[in-house]
PDB file of C-alpha atoms and ligand atoms in Angstrom:
ATOM      1  CA  LEU A   1       0.187   0.112  -0.147  1.00 64.00           C
ATOM      2  CA  ARG A   2       1.534   3.378  -0.520  1.00 66.00           C
ATOM      3  CA  ALA A   3      -0.342   6.459   1.629  1.00 70.00           C
ATOM      4  CA  SER A   4      -0.525   9.929  -0.477  1.00 71.00           C
ATOM      5  CA  ASN A   5      -2.134  12.834   2.069  1.00 73.00           C
ATOM      6  CA  SER A   6      -3.152  16.049   1.608  1.00 74.00           C
ATOM      7  CA  ILE A   7      -4.250  18.606   4.485  1.00 73.00           C
ATOM      8  CA  ILE A   8      -7.290  20.532   4.131  1.00 74.00           C
ATOM      9  CA  GLN A   9      -6.017  24.207   5.345  1.00 72.00           C
ATOM     10  CA  LYS A  10      -9.075  27.932   6.065  1.00 71.00           C
ATOM     11  CA  GLU A  11      -8.043  30.643   4.403  1.00 71.00           C
ATOM     12  CA  THR A  12      -7.582  31.723   8.562  1.00 73.00           C
ATOM     13  CA  GLY A  13      -4.757  29.038   8.304  1.00 73.00           C
ATOM     14  CA  PHE A  14      -6.257  25.936  10.695  1.00 77.00           C
ATOM     15  CA  ILE A  15      -6.155  22.776   9.450  1.00 75.00           C
ATOM     16  CA  ASN A  16      -8.987  21.258   9.823  1.00 77.00           C
ATOM     17  CA  GLY A  17      -8.681  17.789   8.073  1.00 81.00           C
ATOM     18  CA  LEU A  18      -6.440  15.523   6.531  1.00 80.00           C
ATOM     19  CA  ILE A  19      -7.494  13.350   4.100  1.00 81.00           C
ATOM     20  CA  THR A  20      -5.231  10.009   3.441  1.00 79.00           C
ATOM     21  CA  VAL A  21      -6.110   8.032   0.325  1.00 77.00           C
ATOM     22  CA  LEU A  22      -4.212   4.811   0.377  1.00 76.00           C
ATOM     23  CA  HIS A  23      -3.497   3.084  -3.054  1.00 71.00           C
ATOM     24  CA  ASP A  24      -3.150  -0.674  -3.790  1.00 73.00           C
ATOM     25  CA  ILE A  25      -0.119  -0.826  -5.875  1.00 73.00           C
ATOM     26  CA  THR A  26      -0.105  -4.267  -5.206  1.00 82.00           C
ATOM     27  CA  GLU A  27      -3.003  -5.569  -7.133  1.00 82.00           C
ATOM     28  CA  GLN A  28      -2.017  -2.374 -10.146  1.00 84.00           C
ATOM     29  CA  GLU A  29       1.453  -4.196 -10.192  1.00 87.00           C
ATOM     30  CA  LYS A  30      -0.784  -7.240 -11.363  1.00 85.00           C
ATOM     31  CA  ILE A  31      -2.873  -5.758 -13.559  1.00 86.00           C
ATOM     32  CA  ASP A  32       0.368  -4.913 -15.302  1.00 88.00           C
ATOM     33  CA  GLN A  33       2.582  -8.181 -14.530  1.00 86.00           C
ATOM     34  CA  GLU A  34      -0.817 -10.174 -16.005  1.00 85.00           C
ATOM     35  CA  ARG A  35      -1.171  -7.346 -19.165  1.00 86.00           C
ATOM     36  CA  ARG A  36       2.909  -8.527 -19.775  1.00 90.00           C
ATOM     37  CA  GLU A  37       2.195 -12.018 -19.836  1.00 88.00           C
ATOM     38  CA  PHE A  38      -0.640 -11.779 -21.783  1.00 88.00           C
ATOM     39  CA  VAL A  39       1.560  -9.834 -24.559  1.00 89.00           C
ATOM     40  CA  ALA A  40       4.225 -12.554 -24.408  1.00 90.00           C
ATOM     41  CA  ASN A  41       1.686 -14.918 -24.943  1.00 89.00           C
ATOM     42  CA  VAL A  42      -0.493 -13.327 -27.952  1.00 90.00           C
ATOM     43  CA  SER A  43       2.486 -12.684 -29.579  1.00 92.00           C
ATOM     44  CA  HIS A  44       4.575 -16.388 -28.878  1.00 89.00           C
ATOM     45  CA  GLU A  45       0.959 -18.037 -30.014  1.00 89.00           C
ATOM     46  CA  LEU A  46       1.199 -15.608 -33.593  1.00 92.00           C
ATOM     47  CA  ARG A  47       4.742 -16.256 -33.545  1.00 93.00           C
ATOM     48  CA  THR A  48       4.513 -20.206 -34.085  1.00 89.00           C
ATOM     49  CA  PRO A  49       2.174 -20.370 -36.823  1.00 91.00           C
ATOM     50  CA  LEU A  50       3.474 -17.289 -38.781  1.00 94.00           C
ATOM     51  CA  THR A  51       7.944 -18.791 -38.162  1.00 95.00           C
ATOM     52  CA  THR A  52       5.542 -22.756 -40.074  1.00 94.00           C
ATOM     53  CA  MET A  53       4.230 -20.994 -42.485  1.00 95.00           C
ATOM     54  CA  ARG A  54       7.467 -18.941 -42.802  1.00 96.00           C
ATOM     55  CA  SER A  55       9.591 -22.564 -43.614  1.00 96.00           C
ATOM     56  CA  TYR A  56       6.971 -23.969 -45.730  1.00 96.00           C
ATOM     57  CA  LEU A  57       5.914 -20.796 -47.687  1.00 97.00           C
ATOM     58  CA  GLU A  58      10.812 -20.505 -48.686  1.00 97.00           C
ATOM     59  CA  ALA A  59      10.407 -24.322 -49.133  1.00 97.00           C
ATOM     60  CA  LEU A  60       7.682 -23.451 -52.163  1.00 97.00           C
ATOM     61  CA  ALA A  61       9.620 -20.811 -53.480  1.00 97.00           C
ATOM     62  CA  GLU A  62      13.311 -22.340 -53.539  1.00 97.00           C
ATOM     63  CA  GLY A  63      11.442 -25.551 -55.830  1.00 96.00           C
ATOM     64  CA  ALA A  64       8.757 -27.803 -53.841  1.00 95.00           C
ATOM     65  CA  TRP A  65       6.043 -26.205 -55.981  1.00 96.00           C
ATOM     66  CA  LYS A  66       7.471 -28.218 -58.876  1.00 97.00           C
ATOM     67  CA  ASP A  67       6.645 -31.007 -56.933  1.00 96.00           C
ATOM     68  CA  ASP A  68       3.085 -32.506 -57.486  1.00 96.00           C
ATOM     69  CA  GLU A  69       3.096 -34.643 -54.252  1.00 96.00           C
ATOM     70  CA  ILE A  70       4.595 -32.256 -52.013  1.00 95.00           C
ATOM     71  CA  ALA A  71       3.040 -29.033 -52.787  1.00 97.00           C
ATOM     72  CA  PRO A  72       0.066 -29.572 -52.136  1.00 97.00           C
ATOM     73  CA  LYS A  73       0.760 -30.812 -48.760  1.00 96.00           C
ATOM     74  CA  PHE A  74       2.991 -27.498 -47.988  1.00 96.00           C
ATOM     75  CA  LEU A  75       0.264 -25.272 -49.348  1.00 97.00           C
ATOM     76  CA  ASP A  76      -2.337 -27.753 -46.822  1.00 96.00           C
ATOM     77  CA  VAL A  77       0.176 -26.455 -43.689  1.00 95.00           C
ATOM     78  CA  THR A  78       0.328 -23.055 -44.417  1.00 96.00           C
ATOM     79  CA  GLN A  79      -4.175 -23.014 -45.029  1.00 96.00           C
ATOM     80  CA  THR A  80      -4.453 -24.896 -41.973  1.00 93.00           C
ATOM     81  CA  GLU A  81      -1.651 -22.750 -40.170  1.00 93.00           C
ATOM     82  CA  THR A  82      -3.256 -19.664 -41.199  1.00 95.00           C
ATOM     83  CA  GLU A  83      -6.804 -20.742 -40.326  1.00 93.00           C
ATOM     84  CA  ARG A  84      -5.238 -21.539 -36.662  1.00 92.00           C
ATOM     85  CA  MET A  85      -4.571 -17.631 -36.355  1.00 93.00           C
ATOM     86  CA  ILE A  86      -7.778 -16.447 -38.011  1.00 94.00           C
ATOM     87  CA  ARG A  87      -9.233 -18.440 -34.940  1.00 91.00           C
ATOM     88  CA  LEU A  88      -6.926 -16.628 -32.465  1.00 93.00           C
ATOM     89  CA  VAL A  89      -7.476 -13.214 -33.300  1.00 94.00           C
ATOM     90  CA  ASN A  90     -10.954 -13.657 -33.775  1.00 92.00           C
ATOM     91  CA  ASP A  91     -10.713 -14.969 -29.826  1.00 92.00           C
ATOM     92  CA  LEU A  92      -8.621 -12.313 -28.918  1.00 93.00           C
ATOM     93  CA  LEU A  93     -11.534  -9.943 -30.352  1.00 91.00           C
ATOM     94  CA  GLN A  94     -14.455 -11.863 -28.828  1.00 89.00           C
ATOM     95  CA  LEU A  95     -12.429 -10.865 -24.885  1.00 90.00           C
ATOM     96  CA  SER A  96     -11.620  -7.902 -25.483  1.00 90.00           C
ATOM     97  CA  LYS A  97     -14.846  -6.569 -26.678  1.00 89.00           C
ATOM     98  CA  MET A  98     -16.097  -8.213 -23.668  1.00 87.00           C
ATOM     99  CA  ASP A  99     -13.052  -6.530 -21.156  1.00 86.00           C
ATOM    100  CA  THR A 100     -14.128  -3.237 -22.343  1.00 85.00           C
ATOM    101  CA  ARG A 101     -17.599  -4.262 -22.264  1.00 81.00           C
ATOM    102  CA  ASP A 102     -17.644  -3.224 -25.811  1.00 78.00           C
ATOM    103  CA  TYR A 103     -21.105  -5.981 -26.377  1.00 79.00           C
ATOM    104  CA  ARG A 104     -24.373  -6.304 -26.807  1.00 83.00           C
ATOM    105  CA  PHE A 105     -26.112  -8.616 -24.906  1.00 87.00           C
ATOM    106  CA  ASN A 106     -29.501  -9.889 -27.474  1.00 91.00           C
ATOM    107  CA  LYS A 107     -31.397 -11.690 -24.948  1.00 93.00           C
ATOM    108  CA  VAL A 108     -34.557 -13.851 -24.978  1.00 95.00           C
ATOM    109  CA  SER A 109     -36.837 -16.388 -22.983  1.00 95.00           C
ATOM    110  CA  VAL A 110     -35.576 -19.686 -24.921  1.00 96.00           C
ATOM    111  CA  ASP A 111     -36.805 -23.161 -23.947  1.00 97.00           C
ATOM    112  CA  PHE A 112     -33.347 -24.182 -22.663  1.00 97.00           C
ATOM    113  CA  VAL A 113     -34.087 -28.527 -23.662  1.00 97.00           C
ATOM    114  CA  GLU A 114     -34.847 -27.551 -26.922  1.00 97.00           C
ATOM    115  CA  PHE A 115     -31.928 -25.009 -27.351  1.00 98.00           C
ATOM    116  CA  PHE A 116     -29.242 -27.628 -26.114  1.00 98.00           C
ATOM    117  CA  ASN A 117     -31.008 -30.647 -28.270  1.00 98.00           C
ATOM    118  CA  ARG A 118     -30.344 -28.479 -31.661  1.00 97.00           C
ATOM    119  CA  ILE A 119     -26.693 -28.051 -30.636  1.00 97.00           C
ATOM    120  CA  ILE A 120     -26.217 -31.308 -29.485  1.00 97.00           C
ATOM    121  CA  ASP A 121     -28.194 -33.050 -33.009  1.00 97.00           C
ATOM    122  CA  ARG A 122     -25.701 -30.457 -34.950  1.00 96.00           C
ATOM    123  CA  PHE A 123     -22.674 -32.341 -33.335  1.00 96.00           C
ATOM    124  CA  GLU A 124     -24.208 -35.761 -33.623  1.00 94.00           C
ATOM    125  CA  LEU A 125     -24.439 -35.403 -37.084  1.00 92.00           C
ATOM    126  CA  SER A 126     -20.885 -34.605 -38.323  1.00 91.00           C
ATOM    127  CA  LYS A 127     -18.844 -35.896 -35.951  1.00 89.00           C
ATOM    128  CA  SER A 128     -16.549 -38.450 -37.497  1.00 89.00           C
ATOM    129  CA  GLN A 129     -14.967 -40.029 -35.136  1.00 91.00           C
ATOM    130  CA  ASP A 130     -16.471 -43.002 -32.852  1.00 94.00           C
ATOM    131  CA  VAL A 131     -18.412 -41.692 -30.094  1.00 96.00           C
ATOM    132  CA  THR A 132     -21.645 -42.032 -27.982  1.00 97.00           C
ATOM    133  CA  PHE A 133     -23.955 -38.994 -27.020  1.00 97.00           C
ATOM    134  CA  VAL A 134     -26.015 -39.636 -24.074  1.00 98.00           C
ATOM    135  CA  ARG A 135     -28.371 -37.141 -22.994  1.00 98.00           C
ATOM    136  CA  ASP A 136     -30.286 -36.700 -19.428  1.00 98.00           C
ATOM    137  CA  LEU A 137     -32.857 -33.478 -20.212  1.00 97.00           C
ATOM    138  CA  PRO A 138     -35.413 -32.758 -18.452  1.00 96.00           C
ATOM    139  CA  GLY A 139     -38.495 -33.935 -20.073  1.00 95.00           C
ATOM    140  CA  GLU A 140     -40.465 -30.287 -20.092  1.00 94.00           C
ATOM    141  CA  ALA A 141     -39.438 -26.962 -20.910  1.00 95.00           C
ATOM    142  CA  VAL A 142     -37.162 -24.832 -18.771  1.00 96.00           C
ATOM    143  CA  TRP A 143     -37.406 -21.342 -19.239  1.00 96.00           C
ATOM    144  CA  VAL A 144     -33.570 -19.248 -19.495  1.00 97.00           C
ATOM    145  CA  SER A 145     -32.698 -15.614 -20.370  1.00 96.00           C
ATOM    146  CA  LEU A 146     -30.025 -16.114 -22.614  1.00 96.00           C
ATOM    147  CA  ASP A 147     -28.103 -14.304 -25.586  1.00 95.00           C
ATOM    148  CA  GLU A 148     -28.526 -17.326 -28.303  1.00 96.00           C
ATOM    149  CA  ASP A 149     -24.817 -16.534 -29.965  1.00 93.00           C
ATOM    150  CA  LYS A 150     -23.257 -15.961 -26.995  1.00 94.00           C
ATOM    151  CA  ILE A 151     -24.302 -19.412 -25.137  1.00 97.00           C
ATOM    152  CA  THR A 152     -23.429 -21.506 -28.824  1.00 96.00           C
ATOM    153  CA  GLN A 153     -20.138 -20.334 -28.472  1.00 95.00           C
ATOM    154  CA  VAL A 154     -20.150 -21.581 -24.813  1.00 97.00           C
ATOM    155  CA  LEU A 155     -20.995 -24.884 -25.628  1.00 98.00           C
ATOM    156  CA  ASP A 156     -19.333 -24.979 -29.179  1.00 96.00           C
ATOM    157  CA  ASN A 157     -16.172 -24.595 -26.813  1.00 96.00           C
ATOM    158  CA  ILE A 158     -17.216 -26.999 -24.186  1.00 97.00           C
ATOM    159  CA  ILE A 159     -18.123 -29.696 -26.355  1.00 97.00           C
ATOM    160  CA  SER A 160     -15.359 -29.494 -29.066  1.00 94.00           C
ATOM    161  CA  ASN A 161     -13.197 -29.982 -26.080  1.00 95.00           C
ATOM    162  CA  ALA A 162     -15.073 -32.878 -24.685  1.00 96.00           C
ATOM    163  CA  MET A 163     -14.670 -34.171 -28.886  1.00 95.00           C
ATOM    164  CA  LYS A 164     -11.184 -33.343 -28.721  1.00 93.00           C
ATOM    165  CA  TYR A 165      -9.969 -34.955 -25.477  1.00 92.00           C
ATOM    166  CA  SER A 166     -12.039 -38.540 -25.959  1.00 94.00           C
ATOM    167  CA  PRO A 167     -10.913 -41.455 -26.656  1.00 94.00           C
ATOM    168  CA  GLU A 168     -12.442 -43.465 -29.328  1.00 94.00           C
ATOM    169  CA  GLY A 169     -15.282 -45.274 -28.375  1.00 95.00           C
ATOM    170  CA  GLY A 170     -15.961 -43.347 -25.847  1.00 96.00           C
ATOM    171  CA  THR A 171     -19.128 -41.571 -24.661  1.00 97.00           C
ATOM    172  CA  ILE A 172     -19.961 -37.960 -24.078  1.00 98.00           C
ATOM    173  CA  THR A 173     -22.633 -36.914 -21.617  1.00 98.00           C
ATOM    174  CA  PHE A 174     -24.983 -33.775 -21.759  1.00 98.00           C
ATOM    175  CA  ALA A 175     -26.984 -33.538 -18.884  1.00 98.00           C
ATOM    176  CA  VAL A 176     -29.459 -30.370 -17.350  1.00 98.00           C
ATOM    177  CA  HIS A 177     -31.064 -30.568 -13.547  1.00 97.00           C
ATOM    178  CA  ILE A 178     -33.080 -28.041 -12.575  1.00 96.00           C
ATOM    179  CA  GLU A 179     -32.301 -26.137  -8.732  1.00 96.00           C
ATOM    180  CA  GLU A 180     -35.561 -25.499  -8.199  1.00 93.00           C
ATOM    181  CA  THR A 181     -34.197 -23.661  -4.743  1.00 94.00           C
ATOM    182  CA  ALA A 182     -31.567 -21.687  -6.196  1.00 94.00           C
ATOM    183  CA  ASN A 183     -33.670 -21.530  -9.328  1.00 95.00           C
ATOM    184  CA  GLN A 184     -30.916 -22.027 -11.804  1.00 97.00           C
ATOM    185  CA  ILE A 185     -30.039 -24.899 -14.136  1.00 98.00           C
ATOM    186  CA  LEU A 186     -27.267 -27.424 -13.582  1.00 98.00           C
ATOM    187  CA  VAL A 187     -26.070 -28.039 -16.960  1.00 98.00           C
ATOM    188  CA  SER A 188     -23.284 -30.394 -17.237  1.00 98.00           C
ATOM    189  CA  ILE A 189     -21.166 -32.145 -20.205  1.00 98.00           C
ATOM    190  CA  SER A 190     -18.644 -35.239 -19.622  1.00 98.00           C
ATOM    191  CA  ASP A 191     -16.521 -36.949 -21.201  1.00 97.00           C
ATOM    192  CA  GLN A 192     -14.079 -40.330 -21.065  1.00 97.00           C
ATOM    193  CA  GLY A 193     -10.580 -38.648 -21.897  1.00 95.00           C
ATOM    194  CA  VAL A 194      -7.307 -37.825 -20.515  1.00 93.00           C
ATOM    195  CA  GLY A 195      -8.873 -35.886 -17.608  1.00 95.00           C
ATOM    196  CA  ILE A 196      -7.053 -32.882 -16.183  1.00 94.00           C
ATOM    197  CA  PRO A 197      -4.571 -32.749 -12.787  1.00 93.00           C
ATOM    198  CA  LYS A 198      -6.379 -31.624  -9.777  1.00 92.00           C
ATOM    199  CA  ALA A 199      -3.402 -28.425  -9.703  1.00 91.00           C
ATOM    200  CA  ASP A 200      -4.648 -27.378 -13.268  1.00 92.00           C
ATOM    201  CA  LEU A 201      -8.346 -27.463 -12.521  1.00 93.00           C
ATOM    202  CA  SER A 202      -8.947 -23.844 -11.726  1.00 90.00           C
ATOM    203  CA  LYS A 203      -6.860 -22.197 -14.155  1.00 93.00           C
ATOM    204  CA  VAL A 204      -8.382 -23.797 -17.120  1.00 95.00           C
ATOM    205  CA  PHE A 205     -10.448 -21.113 -17.122  1.00 96.00           C
ATOM    206  CA  ASP A 206      -7.372 -18.895 -17.193  1.00 93.00           C
ATOM    207  CA  ARG A 207      -6.289 -17.235 -20.721  1.00 92.00           C
ATOM    208  CA  PHE A 208      -3.970 -18.993 -22.348  1.00 90.00           C
ATOM    209  CA  TYR A 209      -3.609 -21.497 -19.917  1.00 89.00           C
ATOM    210  CA  ARG A 210      -2.972 -25.259 -21.146  1.00 87.00           C
ATOM    211  CA  VAL A 211      -1.967 -28.476 -19.658  1.00 86.00           C
ATOM    212  CA  ASP A 212      -0.174 -30.147 -22.238  1.00 79.00           C
ATOM    213  CA  LYS A 213       0.874 -26.822 -24.427  1.00 69.00           C
ATOM    214  CA  ALA A 214       2.487 -29.105 -27.166  1.00 67.00           C
ATOM    215  CA  ARG A 215      -0.586 -31.149 -27.413  1.00 64.00           C
ATOM    216  CA  THR A 216      -3.701 -29.473 -27.518  1.00 66.00           C
ATOM    217  CA  ARG A 217      -1.493 -26.985 -29.706  1.00 63.00           C
ATOM    218  CA  MET A 218      -1.412 -29.855 -32.324  1.00 67.00           C
ATOM    219  CA  LEU A 219      -5.709 -30.073 -31.703  1.00 70.00           C
ATOM    220  CA  GLY A 220      -5.728 -26.699 -32.803  1.00 70.00           C
ATOM    221  CA  GLY A 221      -6.517 -24.984 -29.134  1.00 78.00           C
ATOM    222  CA  THR A 222      -6.426 -21.193 -28.838  1.00 84.00           C
ATOM    223  CA  GLY A 223      -6.296 -21.547 -24.860  1.00 89.00           C
ATOM    224  CA  LEU A 224      -8.767 -19.032 -25.531  1.00 93.00           C
ATOM    225  CA  GLY A 225     -11.926 -20.999 -25.421  1.00 94.00           C
ATOM    226  CA  LEU A 226     -12.998 -21.971 -21.360  1.00 96.00           C
ATOM    227  CA  ALA A 227     -11.485 -18.549 -20.902  1.00 95.00           C
ATOM    228  CA  ILE A 228     -13.951 -17.310 -23.526  1.00 95.00           C
ATOM    229  CA  ALA A 229     -17.184 -19.270 -21.935  1.00 97.00           C
ATOM    230  CA  LYS A 230     -16.106 -18.426 -18.666  1.00 96.00           C
ATOM    231  CA  GLU A 231     -17.072 -14.563 -19.318  1.00 94.00           C
ATOM    232  CA  MET A 232     -20.275 -15.052 -21.148  1.00 95.00           C
ATOM    233  CA  ILE A 233     -21.293 -17.471 -18.051  1.00 97.00           C
ATOM    234  CA  ASN A 234     -20.513 -14.828 -15.367  1.00 95.00           C
ATOM    235  CA  ALA A 235     -22.036 -12.374 -18.110  1.00 93.00           C
ATOM    236  CA  HIS A 236     -25.474 -14.257 -17.723  1.00 95.00           C
ATOM    237  CA  ASN A 237     -24.900 -14.418 -14.213  1.00 95.00           C
ATOM    238  CA  GLY A 238     -23.786 -18.176 -13.954  1.00 97.00           C
ATOM    239  CA  ASP A 239     -20.538 -20.001 -12.541  1.00 97.00           C
ATOM    240  CA  ILE A 240     -18.714 -22.328 -14.586  1.00 98.00           C
ATOM    241  CA  TRP A 241     -16.357 -24.463 -13.247  1.00 97.00           C
ATOM    242  CA  ALA A 242     -14.568 -28.358 -13.644  1.00 97.00           C
ATOM    243  CA  SER A 243     -13.943 -31.367 -12.130  1.00 97.00           C
ATOM    244  CA  SER A 244     -11.792 -34.723 -13.571  1.00 96.00           C
ATOM    245  CA  GLN A 245     -10.337 -37.630 -13.360  1.00 94.00           C
ATOM    246  CA  GLU A 246      -7.027 -38.095 -14.563  1.00 92.00           C
ATOM    247  CA  GLY A 247      -7.473 -41.099 -17.119  1.00 90.00           C
ATOM    248  CA  LYS A 248     -10.664 -41.344 -16.363  1.00 94.00           C
ATOM    249  CA  GLY A 249     -12.750 -37.879 -17.736  1.00 96.00           C
ATOM    250  CA  THR A 250     -13.943 -34.471 -17.470  1.00 97.00           C
ATOM    251  CA  LYS A 251     -16.878 -32.411 -16.362  1.00 98.00           C
ATOM    252  CA  ILE A 252     -17.303 -29.350 -17.158  1.00 98.00           C
ATOM    253  CA  PHE A 253     -19.995 -27.909 -15.209  1.00 98.00           C
ATOM    254  CA  PHE A 254     -22.327 -24.173 -15.541  1.00 98.00           C
ATOM    255  CA  THR A 255     -25.158 -22.799 -14.085  1.00 98.00           C
ATOM    256  CA  LEU A 256     -27.641 -19.957 -15.570  1.00 98.00           C
ATOM    257  CA  PRO A 257     -30.693 -18.777 -13.917  1.00 97.00           C
ATOM    258  CA  ILE A 258     -34.062 -19.364 -14.308  1.00 96.00           C
ATOM    259  CA  THR A 259     -36.450 -16.942 -15.654  1.00 92.00           C
ATOM    260  CA  GLN A 260     -39.612 -16.302 -14.073  1.00 72.00           C
ATOM    261  CA  GLU A 261     -42.545 -17.566 -16.147  1.00 63.00           C
ATOM    262  CA  GLU A 262     -44.219 -14.813 -16.891  1.00 52.00           C
ATOM    263  CA  GLN A 263     -46.237 -14.044 -13.611  1.00 45.00           C
ATOM    264  CA  LYS A 264     -50.760 -13.313 -14.804  1.00 44.00           C
ATOM    265  CA  ASP A 265     -51.204  -9.888 -12.395  1.00 47.00           C
ATOM    266  CA  ASP A 266     -54.094 -11.630 -10.639  1.00 49.00           C
ATOM    267  CA  TRP A 267     -56.120  -8.347  -8.959  1.00 51.00           C
ATOM    268  CA  SER A 268     -59.611  -9.355  -9.469  1.00 41.00           C
TER     269      SER A 268
HETATM  270  P1  ADP B   1      -8.010 -25.537 -26.022  1.00 64.32           P
HETATM  271  O1  ADP B   1      -8.117 -24.126 -26.920  1.00 64.32           O
HETATM  272  O2  ADP B   1      -6.749 -25.284 -25.929  1.00 64.32           O
HETATM  273  O3  ADP B   1      -8.473 -26.539 -26.136  1.00 64.32           O
HETATM  274  P2  ADP B   1      -9.645 -24.465 -24.012  1.00 64.32           P
HETATM  275  O4  ADP B   1      -9.155 -22.703 -22.680  1.00 64.32           O
HETATM  276  O5  ADP B   1     -11.112 -24.637 -24.786  1.00 64.32           O
HETATM  277  O6  ADP B   1      -8.304 -24.405 -24.629  1.00 64.32           O
HETATM  278  O7  ADP B   1      -8.682 -25.123 -22.665  1.00 64.32           O
HETATM  279  C1  ADP B   1      -7.579 -25.307 -21.985  1.00 64.32           C
HETATM  280  C2  ADP B   1      -7.159 -26.437 -21.286  1.00 64.32           C
HETATM  281  O8  ADP B   1      -7.728 -27.053 -20.564  1.00 64.32           O
HETATM  282  C3  ADP B   1      -6.632 -27.230 -22.573  1.00 64.32           C
HETATM  283  O9  ADP B   1      -6.107 -26.722 -23.433  1.00 64.32           O
HETATM  284  C4  ADP B   1      -6.262 -28.428 -22.439  1.00 64.32           C
HETATM  285  O10 ADP B   1      -5.466 -29.068 -21.421  1.00 64.32           O
HETATM  286  C5  ADP B   1      -7.857 -28.580 -20.997  1.00 64.32           C
HETATM  287  N1  ADP B   1      -8.818 -29.536 -21.071  1.00 64.32           N
HETATM  288  C6  ADP B   1     -10.247 -28.041 -21.741  1.00 64.32           C
HETATM  289  N2  ADP B   1     -11.358 -28.995 -21.806  1.00 64.32           N
HETATM  290  C7  ADP B   1     -10.716 -30.662 -21.086  1.00 64.32           C
HETATM  291  C8  ADP B   1     -10.951 -31.865 -21.238  1.00 64.32           C
HETATM  292  N3  ADP B   1     -12.561 -31.765 -21.546  1.00 64.32           N
HETATM  293  N4  ADP B   1     -10.288 -33.044 -21.118  1.00 64.32           N
HETATM  294  C9  ADP B   1      -9.502 -32.638 -21.142  1.00 64.32           C
HETATM  295  N5  ADP B   1      -8.025 -31.689 -20.898  1.00 64.32           N
HETATM  296  C10 ADP B   1      -9.569 -30.332 -20.835  1.00 64.32           C
END
């Protein structure tokens, strides 16, 4: 803490007050430190695909473009890396908008069960790997006020992680439970994948945090998916957390408040 003092003095010369302002410099230092780390992370994340692209483009320019077999492969690499950079920049823009509160929610009341089913259907129809989907959802409508695009993005991030880390033949379970006393829904998505070590559990929601950098980079991740999910769920007055057992699987939970059904005025 740093203190700065100001004396309040009357024209007559009498001192009749003293103002002490305490600045929490440790907090400021922490913010500065985080900002520096963030810039270092972004630079690193962009440099990796750029240097990869440079070497493949150099090889192409030096003659590989004439090789019918090699050229398409090298071009494919540069395309993959470009797409990774686009994903990264889009994720960064999203986070920056949330940080500066430069976004507007377009909240509507939706039946979460129907909404969730639609998203799961999309993944089920396009999945190429051998995973089984299990749905444990209420048999009735549950009304939640949400921004459909934002919560779709949250679910996309969580579900694509569950798919990425699932073993062949694994099961992914989608559940929604109604918690009446808290007036909220508890949503969970669980997989039977590699899991997350205990020490890393709370950190996976931090920006750029990855348990295994090399592996997740190979899987095309940006390290920002869960950080974005957390910002969005918090902005909907919900919480998000994870539980996991290494080698057994991971379960991501989040809550969202239930919308009160419109009360009919009953004055008569
Ligand atoms: P990424 O783009 O790297 O997937 P995320 O923010 O989505 O970034 O996730 C952060 C890290 O949390 C991942 O790199 C991975 O190490 C870990 N993780 C997230 N979901 C799972 C999961 N379902 N199973 C195992 N590890 C996971």
